[in-house]
Amino acid sequence: MSYSIPFNKPYVSGKELACIAEALNRGKLAGDGSFTHECHRILEERTGCVKALLTHSCTAALEMAALLTQAGPGDEVMMPSFTFVSTANAFVLRGAVPVFVDIRPDTLNLDETLVEDAITPRTKAIVPVHYAGVGCEMDTLCDIAARHHLWLVEDAAQGLMATYKGRPLGTLGDVGALSFHETKNIIAGEGGALLVNRQKDVLASEIIREKGTDRSRFFRGEVDKYTWQNVGSSYLPAEIVAAFLYAQLEDAERINAMRMTIWNMYNERLADLEAKGLLRRPVIPAECQHNAHLFYILLPEGLPRQKVLDGLKEHGINAVFHYVPLHSAPAGQKFCRTHGDLRQTETLSERLVRLPLWSGMDEAQVDTVVAALRTLL
Ligand SMILES: *Cc1c(COP(=O)(O)O)cnc(C)c1O
């Protein structure tokens, strides 16, 4: 069925085609050409990471992170069950075991107070996910990771332009993974980036991304030939994708500002429903600046979510839920284990509804969604 108000509408700034044409004119179509380098520069300037490396998806960036940590068979990697499959898959591909820890009821992020208790001698990494572009409690997680000598890998797929204590998400851990999938704020169709935050991991990351070779050093003139150095794969996007992304990154402030306007409208117009106990709006801790990646509501316990989703559908509105907890999925049961009960994960994920939100959505559409919601609660 087609919706009068879709859940997402990929935003096109208008400069993408000109940038793609320019990439064709420059005659370099494989990865790591001038547009890729420009994107790296913008991401490094914007986030302050030591090195940004474009990838063909956030999934790819997470796989690179998993290779970088050298997590292997039997090693454990802590993460929330309330996340996208790629967070776990990246490590399962290496033979490691995701260990799911419960989430906080306010932000739906990894509950940092449960993390230390879940550490075992096999623990290799902690992988916090910044849900909805709202930062995890990173001071605590950084401290735990440092004291136990664990890798800290941020799944910042939803986090570009959001900060924790003024610092960009994806730059607080050892590495951070960004997504430019068409459902995210800044897009390339499919795309992502690994933000490397320690100089000592830069070369290893470049090698992983370039099929296990030191081609990046060769391009910089640091070696006179390139050879197979380590395990790696092909994680870089073509220049055409980088050209598209470049157009978006140039316009990132404006694109995000449009989303923020919509987010704030929802937040204001739903305040009275929250006051009446009919829903809960997102909680943004004082130390976090979010990026309006998504606006979700939590329905009251016991209210059947499907009825609300169906009701919105009848009004032509596509609202969706998030996530089927990974520990309850067939592959989650096969490859992962849980630490403690995951009560918050189970109850909150069943109550969550994401409302339509995209750059270019107008006030009348927000009002339509809110009015429809009022009839259903
Ligand atoms: C979108 C997303 C991913 C995957 O991003 P892709 O670019 O589609 O591979 C991973 N983790 C989270 C939390 C996401 O939201």
Coordinates of C-alpha atoms and ligand atoms in Angstrom, one line a residue:
M1 CA 0.0 0.0 0.0
S2 CA 1.2 3.5 -0.6
Y3 CA 1.1 6.0 2.3
S4 CA 0.3 9.7 2.1
I5 CA 2.9 10.1 4.8
P6 CA 5.7 7.6 4.4
F7 CA 8.0 6.7 7.2
N8 CA 11.1 8.0 5.5
K9 CA 11.8 10.0 2.3
P10 CA 15.5 10.1 1.4
Y11 CA 16.5 13.8 1.1
V12 CA 18.3 15.0 -1.9
S13 CA 20.1 18.4 -1.5
G14 CA 20.2 19.1 -5.3
K15 CA 23.9 19.1 -5.7
E16 CA 24.4 15.3 -5.9
L17 CA 24.1 14.9 -9.7
A18 CA 26.6 17.7 -10.3
C19 CA 29.1 16.1 -8.0
I20 CA 28.6 12.7 -9.6
A21 CA 29.1 14.3 -13.1
E22 CA 32.3 15.8 -11.7
A23 CA 33.5 12.4 -10.5
L24 CA 32.9 11.0 -14.0
N25 CA 34.8 14.0 -15.5
R26 CA 37.7 13.4 -13.2
G27 CA 37.9 9.9 -14.7
K28 CA 38.5 8.0 -11.4
L29 CA 35.7 5.6 -10.6
A30 CA 37.1 3.2 -8.1
G31 CA 37.4 4.1 -4.4
D32 CA 39.8 6.5 -2.7
G33 CA 39.7 9.2 -5.3
S34 CA 39.4 12.9 -4.7
F35 CA 35.7 12.9 -3.5
T36 CA 36.5 10.2 -1.0
H37 CA 39.4 12.3 0.3
E38 CA 37.2 15.3 0.6
C39 CA 34.7 13.3 2.6
H40 CA 37.4 12.1 4.9
R41 CA 38.6 15.6 5.4
I42 CA 35.1 16.9 6.2
L43 CA 34.4 14.0 8.6
E44 CA 37.8 14.5 10.3
E45 CA 37.2 18.3 10.7
R46 CA 33.6 17.8 11.9
T47 CA 34.3 15.1 14.4
G48 CA 37.9 15.5 15.4
C49 CA 38.6 11.8 14.8
V50 CA 42.2 11.0 14.0
K51 CA 41.3 9.3 10.7
A52 CA 38.0 8.8 8.9
L53 CA 37.7 6.0 6.4
L54 CA 34.6 5.7 4.1
T55 CA 33.1 2.3 3.8
H56 CA 30.3 1.0 1.6
S57 CA 28.0 0.7 4.7
C58 CA 28.0 0.9 8.5
T59 CA 27.9 -2.9 8.5
A60 CA 31.2 -2.8 6.7
A61 CA 32.7 -0.4 9.2
L62 CA 31.5 -2.7 12.1
E63 CA 33.1 -5.6 10.3
M64 CA 36.4 -3.6 10.0
A65 CA 36.1 -2.8 13.8
A66 CA 35.6 -6.5 14.5
L67 CA 38.7 -7.4 12.5
L68 CA 40.7 -4.6 14.2
T69 CA 39.9 -6.0 17.7
Q70 CA 41.1 -9.4 16.6
A71 CA 38.0 -10.9 18.4
G72 CA 38.0 -14.6 17.5
P73 CA 36.4 -17.9 18.3
G74 CA 35.2 -18.0 21.9
D75 CA 35.9 -14.3 22.6
E76 CA 33.0 -12.3 24.0
V77 CA 31.7 -8.9 22.9
M78 CA 29.2 -7.0 25.0
M79 CA 26.4 -5.2 23.4
P80 CA 22.7 -4.4 23.7
S81 CA 20.1 -6.9 22.3
F82 CA 18.1 -3.8 21.3
T83 CA 20.1 -3.0 18.2
F84 CA 20.3 -3.7 14.4
V85 CA 21.6 -7.1 13.4
S86 CA 24.9 -5.7 12.0
T87 CA 26.2 -4.8 15.5
A88 CA 26.2 -8.5 16.4
N89 CA 26.9 -10.1 12.9
A90 CA 30.2 -8.3 12.5
F91 CA 31.5 -10.2 15.5
V92 CA 29.7 -13.5 14.8
L93 CA 31.5 -13.5 11.4
R94 CA 34.7 -13.7 13.4
G95 CA 33.5 -16.5 15.5
A96 CA 33.1 -14.3 18.6
V97 CA 30.1 -14.5 20.9
P98 CA 27.9 -11.4 21.4
V99 CA 26.8 -11.1 25.0
F100 CA 23.6 -9.1 25.4
V101 CA 23.3 -6.7 28.3
D102 CA 20.1 -4.9 29.2
I103 CA 19.3 -1.3 28.3
R104 CA 18.4 1.8 30.3
P105 CA 14.7 2.6 30.5
D106 CA 15.3 6.3 29.8
T107 CA 17.5 6.3 26.7
L108 CA 17.1 2.7 25.6
N109 CA 20.9 2.6 25.5
L110 CA 23.2 -0.1 27.0
D111 CA 22.8 0.1 30.8
E112 CA 26.4 1.0 31.8
T113 CA 25.7 -0.1 35.4
L114 CA 25.3 -3.7 34.3
V115 CA 28.4 -3.9 32.1
E116 CA 31.2 -4.5 34.6
D117 CA 29.4 -7.5 36.1
A118 CA 29.1 -9.1 32.6
I119 CA 32.9 -9.0 32.0
T120 CA 34.6 -12.4 31.9
P121 CA 38.2 -13.4 31.0
R122 CA 37.0 -13.9 27.4
T123 CA 35.6 -10.4 27.0
K124 CA 37.3 -8.5 24.2
A125 CA 35.2 -5.5 23.5
I126 CA 32.2 -3.4 24.5
V127 CA 30.0 -2.2 21.7
P128 CA 27.6 0.6 22.8
V129 CA 24.9 1.7 20.4
H130 CA 23.8 5.3 20.4
Y131 CA 20.1 4.8 19.8
A132 CA 18.3 7.6 18.1
G133 CA 21.5 9.6 18.0
V134 CA 21.4 10.0 21.8
G135 CA 24.7 9.2 23.4
C136 CA 25.4 6.3 25.8
E137 CA 26.9 7.1 29.2
M138 CA 30.4 7.2 27.7
D139 CA 32.4 8.4 30.6
T140 CA 31.5 5.3 32.6
L141 CA 31.9 3.0 29.6
C142 CA 35.3 4.5 28.7
D143 CA 36.4 4.1 32.3
I144 CA 35.3 0.4 32.4
A145 CA 37.0 -0.3 29.0
A146 CA 40.2 1.3 30.1
R147 CA 40.4 -0.5 33.5
H148 CA 39.7 -3.9 31.9
H149 CA 41.8 -3.3 28.7
L150 CA 38.8 -3.8 26.4
W151 CA 38.1 -2.4 23.0
L152 CA 35.4 0.2 22.9
V153 CA 33.6 0.2 19.6
E154 CA 30.8 2.7 19.1
D155 CA 28.0 1.8 16.9
A156 CA 27.3 5.4 15.9
A157 CA 25.3 4.5 12.8
Q158 CA 22.6 6.9 13.9
G159 CA 24.9 9.4 15.6
L160 CA 26.5 11.8 13.1
M161 CA 26.3 15.4 14.4
A162 CA 25.2 14.3 17.8
T163 CA 27.4 14.8 20.9
Y164 CA 28.0 13.6 24.4
K165 CA 29.5 16.3 26.7
G166 CA 30.2 18.3 23.6
R167 CA 32.2 15.5 21.9
P168 CA 30.9 13.9 18.7
L169 CA 29.5 10.4 18.9
G170 CA 31.9 7.9 17.3
T171 CA 35.0 9.7 18.7
L172 CA 34.7 8.7 22.3
G173 CA 35.6 5.0 21.9
D174 CA 38.6 3.5 20.1
V175 CA 36.7 3.4 16.9
G176 CA 33.2 4.5 15.8
A177 CA 31.0 3.3 12.9
L178 CA 28.7 5.7 11.0
S179 CA 26.0 4.9 8.5
F180 CA 24.9 6.9 5.4
H181 CA 22.1 4.5 4.6
E182 CA 19.1 6.2 3.0
T183 CA 17.2 6.0 6.3
K184 CA 19.9 8.0 8.2
N185 CA 20.3 11.8 8.4
I186 CA 23.1 12.2 5.9
I187 CA 22.9 9.7 3.1
A188 CA 24.8 8.1 0.2
G189 CA 22.2 5.5 -0.6
E190 CA 24.3 2.8 1.0
G191 CA 27.4 4.0 2.8
G192 CA 29.3 4.3 6.1
A193 CA 32.5 5.3 7.7
L194 CA 34.9 4.1 10.3
L195 CA 36.2 6.8 12.6
V196 CA 39.6 5.8 14.0
N197 CA 40.5 7.6 17.2
R198 CA 44.0 6.4 18.0
Q199 CA 46.9 7.0 15.7
K200 CA 48.2 3.4 16.4
D201 CA 45.1 1.9 14.7
V202 CA 45.2 3.9 11.5
L203 CA 47.5 1.8 9.4
A204 CA 45.9 -1.5 10.5
S205 CA 42.5 0.0 9.6
E206 CA 43.6 1.1 6.2
I207 CA 45.1 -2.4 5.5
I208 CA 41.8 -4.1 6.6
R209 CA 39.8 -1.8 4.3
E210 CA 42.1 -2.3 1.3
K211 CA 41.9 -6.1 0.9
G212 CA 44.6 -6.7 3.5
T213 CA 47.2 -4.7 1.5
D214 CA 49.1 -1.5 2.3
R215 CA 47.8 0.2 -0.9
S216 CA 47.1 3.4 1.1
R217 CA 50.8 3.7 1.9
F218 CA 51.7 3.1 -1.7
F219 CA 49.3 5.8 -2.9
R220 CA 50.9 8.2 -0.4
G221 CA 54.4 7.3 -1.8
E222 CA 55.5 5.7 1.5
V223 CA 56.4 2.4 -0.1
D224 CA 57.3 1.6 -3.7
K225 CA 55.0 -1.4 -4.1
Y226 CA 52.0 -2.7 -2.1
T227 CA 51.6 -6.3 -0.9
W228 CA 49.4 -8.5 1.2
Q229 CA 50.0 -7.6 4.8
N230 CA 47.1 -9.0 6.9
V231 CA 43.5 -10.3 6.8
G232 CA 41.2 -7.8 5.1
S233 CA 38.5 -7.3 2.6
S234 CA 37.1 -4.7 0.2
Y235 CA 35.3 -2.1 2.3
L236 CA 35.7 1.1 0.3
P237 CA 32.9 2.7 -1.7
A238 CA 33.2 3.8 -5.3
E239 CA 33.9 7.5 -6.1
I240 CA 30.3 8.0 -7.4
V241 CA 29.0 7.1 -3.9
A242 CA 31.6 9.4 -2.3
A243 CA 30.5 12.2 -4.7
F244 CA 26.9 11.8 -3.6
L245 CA 27.9 11.8 0.0
Y246 CA 30.1 14.9 -0.5
A247 CA 27.1 16.9 -1.7
Q248 CA 25.2 15.8 1.4
L249 CA 28.1 16.5 3.9
E250 CA 28.5 20.0 2.5
D251 CA 24.8 20.6 3.3
A252 CA 24.7 18.7 6.6
E253 CA 23.8 21.6 8.9
R254 CA 20.8 22.5 6.8
I255 CA 19.6 18.9 6.4
N256 CA 19.9 18.3 10.1
A257 CA 18.2 21.6 11.0
M258 CA 15.1 20.5 9.0
R259 CA 14.9 17.2 10.9
M260 CA 15.4 19.1 14.2
T261 CA 12.4 21.3 13.4
I262 CA 10.2 18.3 12.8
W263 CA 11.5 16.6 16.0
N264 CA 10.7 19.6 18.1
M265 CA 7.2 19.9 16.7
Y266 CA 6.5 16.3 17.6
N267 CA 8.0 16.9 21.0
E268 CA 5.8 19.9 21.7
R269 CA 2.6 18.6 20.3
L270 CA 2.8 15.3 22.2
A271 CA 3.7 16.8 25.6
D272 CA 0.1 16.8 26.9
L273 CA -0.4 13.2 25.9
E274 CA 2.7 12.3 28.0
A275 CA 1.4 14.4 30.9
K276 CA -1.8 12.3 30.7
G277 CA 0.2 9.1 30.8
L278 CA -0.9 8.1 27.3
L279 CA 2.6 7.8 25.9
R280 CA 6.3 8.6 26.7
R281 CA 8.5 10.8 24.6
P282 CA 12.3 10.3 24.1
V283 CA 14.4 11.2 27.1
I284 CA 17.5 13.3 26.3
P285 CA 20.1 13.4 29.1
A286 CA 21.5 16.9 29.8
E287 CA 25.0 15.9 28.6
C288 CA 23.7 14.7 25.2
Q289 CA 22.9 16.8 22.2
H290 CA 20.9 14.6 19.9
N291 CA 20.6 14.9 16.1
A292 CA 16.9 14.4 15.5
H293 CA 17.6 11.0 13.9
L294 CA 14.3 9.6 14.9
F295 CA 11.3 10.4 17.0
Y296 CA 9.8 7.5 18.9
I297 CA 7.1 7.1 21.4
L298 CA 6.6 4.5 24.0
L299 CA 3.0 3.3 24.3
P300 CA 1.5 2.6 27.8
E301 CA 2.0 -1.0 28.9
G302 CA -0.8 -3.2 27.8
L303 CA -1.9 -1.1 24.8
P304 CA -1.6 -3.3 21.7
R305 CA 0.9 -1.7 19.5
Q306 CA -0.3 -3.4 16.3
K307 CA -3.7 -1.6 16.7
V308 CA -1.9 1.8 16.8
L309 CA 0.2 0.9 13.8
D310 CA -2.8 -0.3 11.9
G311 CA -4.8 2.7 12.9
L312 CA -2.1 5.1 11.7
K313 CA -2.0 3.1 8.4
E314 CA -5.7 3.7 7.9
H315 CA -4.9 7.4 8.1
G316 CA -2.3 6.8 5.4
I317 CA 0.6 7.1 7.8
N318 CA 3.5 4.6 7.9
A319 CA 4.8 4.3 11.5
V320 CA 7.1 1.4 12.3
F321 CA 8.6 -0.4 15.3
H322 CA 12.1 -1.1 16.4
Y323 CA 13.8 -3.7 17.1
V324 CA 13.0 -7.3 17.5
P325 CA 15.5 -7.9 20.3
L326 CA 18.4 -9.9 18.8
H327 CA 18.4 -12.5 21.7
S328 CA 14.9 -13.5 20.7
A329 CA 15.7 -14.0 17.0
P330 CA 16.8 -17.4 15.6
A331 CA 20.4 -16.4 14.9
G332 CA 20.6 -14.6 18.2
Q333 CA 19.8 -17.8 20.0
K334 CA 22.3 -19.7 18.0
F335 CA 25.3 -17.4 18.2
C336 CA 24.9 -15.2 21.2
R337 CA 24.2 -15.4 24.9
T338 CA 22.5 -13.1 27.4
H339 CA 23.8 -11.6 30.7
G340 CA 21.1 -11.4 33.3
D341 CA 17.5 -10.9 32.4
L342 CA 16.8 -8.5 29.6
R343 CA 13.5 -7.2 31.1
Q344 CA 13.9 -3.6 29.9
T345 CA 14.8 -4.7 26.4
E346 CA 11.8 -7.0 26.2
T347 CA 9.2 -4.7 27.6
L348 CA 10.4 -1.4 26.0
S349 CA 10.9 -2.8 22.5
E350 CA 7.3 -4.0 22.5
R351 CA 6.0 -0.6 23.3
L352 CA 8.0 1.4 20.8
V353 CA 6.6 3.2 17.8
R354 CA 8.7 5.4 15.4
L355 CA 6.9 8.2 13.8
P356 CA 7.5 9.5 10.2
L357 CA 10.4 11.9 10.2
W358 CA 12.5 13.2 7.3
S359 CA 14.1 16.4 6.1
G360 CA 11.5 18.2 4.0
M361 CA 8.5 17.0 6.0
D362 CA 6.1 19.9 6.7
E363 CA 4.2 21.1 9.7
A364 CA 0.8 20.0 8.2
Q365 CA 2.1 16.5 7.9
V366 CA 3.3 16.5 11.5
D367 CA -0.2 17.7 12.6
T368 CA -1.8 14.9 10.6
V369 CA 0.3 12.3 12.4
V370 CA -0.4 13.9 15.8
A371 CA -4.1 14.2 15.2
A372 CA -4.3 10.5 14.0
L373 CA -2.3 9.4 17.1
R374 CA -4.7 11.3 19.4
T375 CA -7.7 9.2 18.1
L376 CA -5.8 6.0 18.8
L377 CA -4.6 6.4 22.4
Ligands
LIG1 C1 21.5 1.6 10.3 C2 22.3 0.9 11.3 C3 23.3 0.0 11.1 C4 23.7 -0.5 9.7 O1 24.0 0.5 8.8 P1 24.2 0.2 7.3 O2 24.9 1.4 6.7 O3 22.8 0.0 6.7 O4 25.0 -1.0 7.2 C5 24.0 -0.6 12.1 N1 23.7 -0.3 13.4 C6 22.7 0.6 13.7 C7 22.4 0.9 15.1 C8 21.9 1.2 12.7 O5 20.9 2.0 13.0

